[in-house]
Amino acid sequence: MVSRKKAKGKARKAAVKAKKEEEEDNDSLTATAAAQQREQEGALEAQFQMQRLIIDSLPCKHGFIPFPEGDVCDSFMKLYISTYSSSEDVAANAILEAMAAVDKKYPEVLYDSSKMKHILSYFLSGGTHRILNGDENAARITAVRIIMFEEFLAVRVHKTKAGVQLQKLLEVYTSDDHTLISFYRKRITCSCLDKKHKEVKSIKKMGYCNN
């Protein structure tokens, strides 16, 4: 029969071995998670660079002047896009997550009207490009981002409104093509959407009803 002392000794050794194996497993998981994060960050950086190349190659940038490499607005956009892209939530909540991220790290951009005008021109250029390429659904998501920033500036910076008008967000998110194209056309400085606007002019604009 095994003595009580030997049994306790074996139990302690088993516990030490189990703890060591658990720590090794945790280290392995941590290393795997870190590798996955680096891979994700690399993919997001590549995505952002691809977007820059697309915009830079456009014959008309629809009023957008590309950010200088390393500019704070460039860093702002990278964080915004990476936060939005890595979110597993629905689009509306992902946008809120991205807003919170840039609010925390780059308030000097978010609360600066001139810098935000530059940021908005980036989204307007991208949304216009998507419409011209027939991707109206992506343009609607971009329009929601624009409205979010415009409403934020009106409420928190210019203080011309008491609160965010959610109906404006819903209207642009569920907009018909006429409303969507008009939204971008009146905000860009070029005439690139004039032809598209004529094509959809016969479509009756539909407002959002919350009844």
GROMACS .gro file of C-alpha atoms in nm:
model
  211
    1MET     CA    1   0.000   0.000   0.000
    2VAL     CA    2   0.131   0.349  -0.089
    3SER     CA    3   0.192   0.561   0.217
    4ARG     CA    4   0.002   0.884   0.267
    5LYS     CA    5   0.329   1.081   0.243
    6LYS     CA    6   0.421   0.925  -0.094
    7ALA     CA    7   0.068   0.981  -0.223
    8LYS     CA    8   0.086   1.349  -0.132
    9GLY     CA    9   0.426   1.374  -0.301
   10LYS     CA   10   0.293   1.220  -0.621
   11ALA     CA   11  -0.008   1.452  -0.610
   12ARG     CA   12   0.219   1.757  -0.574
   13LYS     CA   13   0.436   1.644  -0.866
   14ALA     CA   14   0.127   1.586  -1.080
   15ALA     CA   15  -0.003   1.931  -0.989
   16VAL     CA   16   0.332   2.096  -1.073
   17LYS     CA   17   0.346   1.910  -1.405
   18ALA     CA   18  -0.013   2.007  -1.491
   19LYS     CA   19   0.057   2.371  -1.405
   20LYS     CA   20   0.371   2.371  -1.621
   21GLU     CA   21   0.182   2.221  -1.914
   22GLU     CA   22  -0.094   2.479  -1.868
   23GLU     CA   23   0.160   2.762  -1.870
   24GLU     CA   24   0.321   2.620  -2.184
   25ASP     CA   25  -0.023   2.599  -2.348
   26ASN     CA   26  -0.097   2.960  -2.246
   27ASP     CA   27   0.238   3.075  -2.384
   28SER     CA   28   0.163   2.894  -2.709
   29LEU     CA   29  -0.182   3.054  -2.730
   30THR     CA   30  -0.037   3.398  -2.655
   31ALA     CA   31   0.227   3.355  -2.925
   32THR     CA   32  -0.039   3.236  -3.171
   33ALA     CA   33  -0.266   3.531  -3.086
   34ALA     CA   34   0.024   3.775  -3.127
   35ALA     CA   35   0.112   3.623  -3.465
   36GLN     CA   36  -0.251   3.645  -3.576
   37GLN     CA   37  -0.268   4.008  -3.463
   38ARG     CA   38   0.048   4.092  -3.658
   39GLU     CA   39  -0.096   3.916  -3.962
   40GLN     CA   40  -0.424   4.107  -3.926
   41GLU     CA   41  -0.243   4.439  -3.883
   42GLY     CA   42  -0.036   4.362  -4.193
   43ALA     CA   43  -0.351   4.284  -4.392
   44LEU     CA   44  -0.520   4.605  -4.276
   45GLU     CA   45  -0.212   4.810  -4.361
   46ALA     CA   46  -0.208   4.650  -4.707
   47GLN     CA   47  -0.579   4.730  -4.745
   48PHE     CA   48  -0.520   5.094  -4.651
   49GLN     CA   49  -0.226   5.122  -4.890
   50MET     CA   50  -0.437   4.971  -5.167
   51GLN     CA   51  -0.706   5.231  -5.102
   52ARG     CA   52  -0.440   5.503  -5.121
   53LEU     CA   53  -0.317   5.364  -5.454
   54ILE     CA   54  -0.672   5.354  -5.593
   55ILE     CA   55  -0.737   5.714  -5.490
   56ASP     CA   56  -0.397   5.830  -5.616
   57SER     CA   57  -0.465   5.666  -5.955
   58LEU     CA   58  -0.805   5.831  -6.004
   59PRO     CA   59  -0.816   6.088  -6.286
   60CYS     CA   60  -1.037   6.298  -6.055
   61LYS     CA   61  -1.015   6.273  -5.678
   62HIS     CA   62  -1.348   6.452  -5.636
   63GLY     CA   63  -1.197   6.726  -5.420
   64PHE     CA   64  -0.975   6.510  -5.203
   65ILE     CA   65  -0.607   6.599  -5.159
   66PRO     CA   66  -0.414   6.286  -5.046
   67PHE     CA   67  -0.270   6.297  -4.693
   68PRO     CA   68   0.108   6.330  -4.674
   69GLU     CA   69   0.267   6.006  -4.553
   70GLY     CA   70   0.295   6.019  -4.174
   71ASP     CA   71   0.050   6.308  -4.142
   72VAL     CA   72  -0.175   6.291  -3.834
   73CYS     CA   73  -0.483   6.273  -4.059
   74ASP     CA   74  -0.325   5.973  -4.231
   75SER     CA   75  -0.273   5.806  -3.890
   76PHE     CA   76  -0.630   5.897  -3.792
   77MET     CA   77  -0.768   5.725  -4.102
   78LYS     CA   78  -0.555   5.414  -4.052
   79LEU     CA   79  -0.685   5.372  -3.698
   80TYR     CA   80  -1.044   5.440  -3.803
   81ILE     CA   81  -1.035   5.193  -4.091
   82SER     CA   82  -0.848   4.923  -3.897
   83THR     CA   83  -1.091   4.947  -3.603
   84TYR     CA   84  -1.392   4.932  -3.833
   85SER     CA   85  -1.251   4.646  -4.042
   86SER     CA   86  -1.152   4.433  -3.744
   87SER     CA   87  -1.488   4.470  -3.569
   88GLU     CA   88  -1.709   4.162  -3.566
   89ASP     CA   89  -2.020   4.368  -3.490
   90VAL     CA   90  -2.282   4.503  -3.732
   91ALA     CA   91  -2.183   4.802  -3.948
   92ALA     CA   92  -2.352   5.066  -3.729
   93ASN     CA   93  -2.178   4.946  -3.410
   94ALA     CA   94  -1.847   4.904  -3.595
   95ILE     CA   95  -1.867   5.269  -3.698
   96LEU     CA   96  -1.927   5.368  -3.335
   97GLU     CA   97  -1.626   5.160  -3.227
   98ALA     CA   98  -1.410   5.333  -3.487
   99MET     CA   99  -1.537   5.675  -3.375
  100ALA     CA  100  -1.453   5.594  -3.013
  101ALA     CA  101  -1.103   5.478  -3.110
  102VAL     CA  102  -1.011   5.798  -3.294
  103ASP     CA  103  -1.178   6.010  -3.025
  104LYS     CA  104  -0.948   5.853  -2.767
  105LYS     CA  105  -0.622   5.866  -2.965
  106TYR     CA  106  -0.660   6.160  -3.203
  107PRO     CA  107  -0.885   6.424  -3.044
  108GLU     CA  108  -0.663   6.691  -3.202
  109VAL     CA  109  -0.804   6.577  -3.538
  110LEU     CA  110  -1.161   6.492  -3.441
  111TYR     CA  111  -1.221   6.830  -3.274
  112ASP     CA  112  -1.046   7.034  -3.545
  113SER     CA  113  -1.287   7.155  -3.815
  114SER     CA  114  -1.020   7.206  -4.083
  115LYS     CA  115  -0.865   6.863  -4.030
  116MET     CA  116  -1.207   6.698  -4.028
  117LYS     CA  117  -1.294   6.875  -4.354
  118HIS     CA  118  -0.993   6.694  -4.501
  119ILE     CA  119  -1.106   6.364  -4.347
  120LEU     CA  120  -1.458   6.408  -4.486
  121SER     CA  121  -1.320   6.479  -4.833
  122TYR     CA  122  -1.149   6.138  -4.817
  123PHE     CA  123  -1.483   5.964  -4.754
  124LEU     CA  124  -1.662   6.174  -5.015
  125SER     CA  125  -1.401   6.079  -5.273
  126GLY     CA  126  -1.429   5.711  -5.184
  127GLY     CA  127  -1.808   5.713  -5.186
  128THR     CA  128  -1.822   5.892  -5.521
  129HIS     CA  129  -1.577   5.642  -5.666
  130ARG     CA  130  -1.798   5.355  -5.546
  131ILE     CA  131  -2.109   5.505  -5.706
  132LEU     CA  132  -1.928   5.551  -6.036
  133ASN     CA  133  -1.827   5.185  -6.017
  134GLY     CA  134  -2.181   5.065  -5.942
  135ASP     CA  135  -2.129   4.980  -5.575
  136GLU     CA  136  -2.411   5.186  -5.426
  137ASN     CA  137  -2.440   4.971  -5.112
  138ALA     CA  138  -2.079   5.045  -5.013
  139ALA     CA  139  -2.144   5.413  -5.092
  140ARG     CA  140  -2.436   5.409  -4.848
  141ILE     CA  141  -2.214   5.279  -4.566
  142THR     CA  142  -1.960   5.550  -4.647
  143ALA     CA  143  -2.240   5.809  -4.643
  144VAL     CA  144  -2.338   5.692  -4.293
  145ARG     CA  145  -1.977   5.752  -4.180
  146ILE     CA  146  -1.989   6.102  -4.330
  147ILE     CA  147  -2.318   6.183  -4.155
  148MET     CA  148  -2.179   6.053  -3.824
  149PHE     CA  149  -1.881   6.289  -3.849
  150GLU     CA  150  -2.095   6.582  -3.965
  151GLU     CA  151  -2.337   6.531  -3.677
  152PHE     CA  152  -2.049   6.493  -3.430
  153LEU     CA  153  -1.898   6.824  -3.545
  154ALA     CA  154  -2.234   7.001  -3.526
  155VAL     CA  155  -2.303   6.877  -3.172
  156ARG     CA  156  -1.957   6.863  -3.010
  157VAL     CA  157  -1.748   7.120  -3.198
  158HIS     CA  158  -1.971   7.387  -3.355
  159LYS     CA  159  -2.247   7.331  -3.096
  160THR     CA  160  -2.517   7.415  -3.351
  161LYS     CA  161  -2.726   7.113  -3.252
  162ALA     CA  162  -2.835   6.966  -2.921
  163GLY     CA  163  -2.801   6.605  -3.034
  164VAL     CA  164  -2.742   6.367  -3.323
  165GLN     CA  165  -3.033   6.334  -3.566
  166LEU     CA  166  -3.065   5.960  -3.606
  167GLN     CA  167  -3.324   6.001  -3.880
  168LYS     CA  168  -3.056   6.147  -4.111
  169LEU     CA  169  -2.848   5.833  -4.061
  170LEU     CA  170  -3.143   5.607  -4.134
  171GLU     CA  171  -3.243   5.808  -4.440
  172VAL     CA  172  -2.902   5.779  -4.604
  173TYR     CA  173  -2.860   5.414  -4.501
  174THR     CA  174  -3.192   5.318  -4.665
  175SER     CA  175  -3.175   5.576  -4.942
  176ASP     CA  176  -3.284   5.525  -5.302
  177ASP     CA  177  -3.026   5.594  -5.575
  178HIS     CA  178  -3.158   5.946  -5.639
  179THR     CA  179  -3.118   6.046  -5.275
  180LEU     CA  180  -2.777   5.878  -5.247
  181ILE     CA  181  -2.630   6.039  -5.558
  182SER     CA  182  -2.772   6.379  -5.459
  183PHE     CA  183  -2.608   6.340  -5.117
  184TYR     CA  184  -2.263   6.307  -5.272
  185ARG     CA  185  -2.319   6.543  -5.567
  186LYS     CA  186  -2.394   6.842  -5.345
  187ARG     CA  187  -2.086   6.775  -5.128
  188ILE     CA  188  -1.813   6.719  -5.390
  189THR     CA  189  -1.640   6.997  -5.583
  190CYS     CA  190  -1.640   6.828  -5.927
  191SER     CA  191  -1.910   6.741  -6.178
  192CYS     CA  192  -1.836   6.367  -6.188
  193LEU     CA  193  -2.183   6.271  -6.065
  194ASP     CA  194  -2.380   6.501  -6.295
  195LYS     CA  195  -2.440   6.227  -6.554
  196LYS     CA  196  -2.544   5.977  -6.285
  197HIS     CA  197  -2.774   6.235  -6.133
  198LYS     CA  198  -2.952   6.286  -6.467
  199GLU     CA  199  -3.000   5.909  -6.496
  200VAL     CA  200  -3.174   5.881  -6.159
  201LYS     CA  201  -3.350   6.218  -6.158
  202SER     CA  202  -3.681   6.053  -6.247
  203ILE     CA  203  -3.669   5.841  -5.930
  204LYS     CA  204  -3.883   6.000  -5.662
  205LYS     CA  205  -3.684   6.071  -5.346
  206MET     CA  206  -3.809   5.868  -5.054
  207GLY     CA  207  -3.771   5.991  -4.696
  208TYR     CA  208  -3.740   5.755  -4.401
  209CYS     CA  209  -4.062   5.696  -4.207
  210ASN     CA  210  -4.031   5.583  -3.846
  211ASN     CA  211  -4.398   5.510  -3.795
   0.00000   0.00000   0.00000
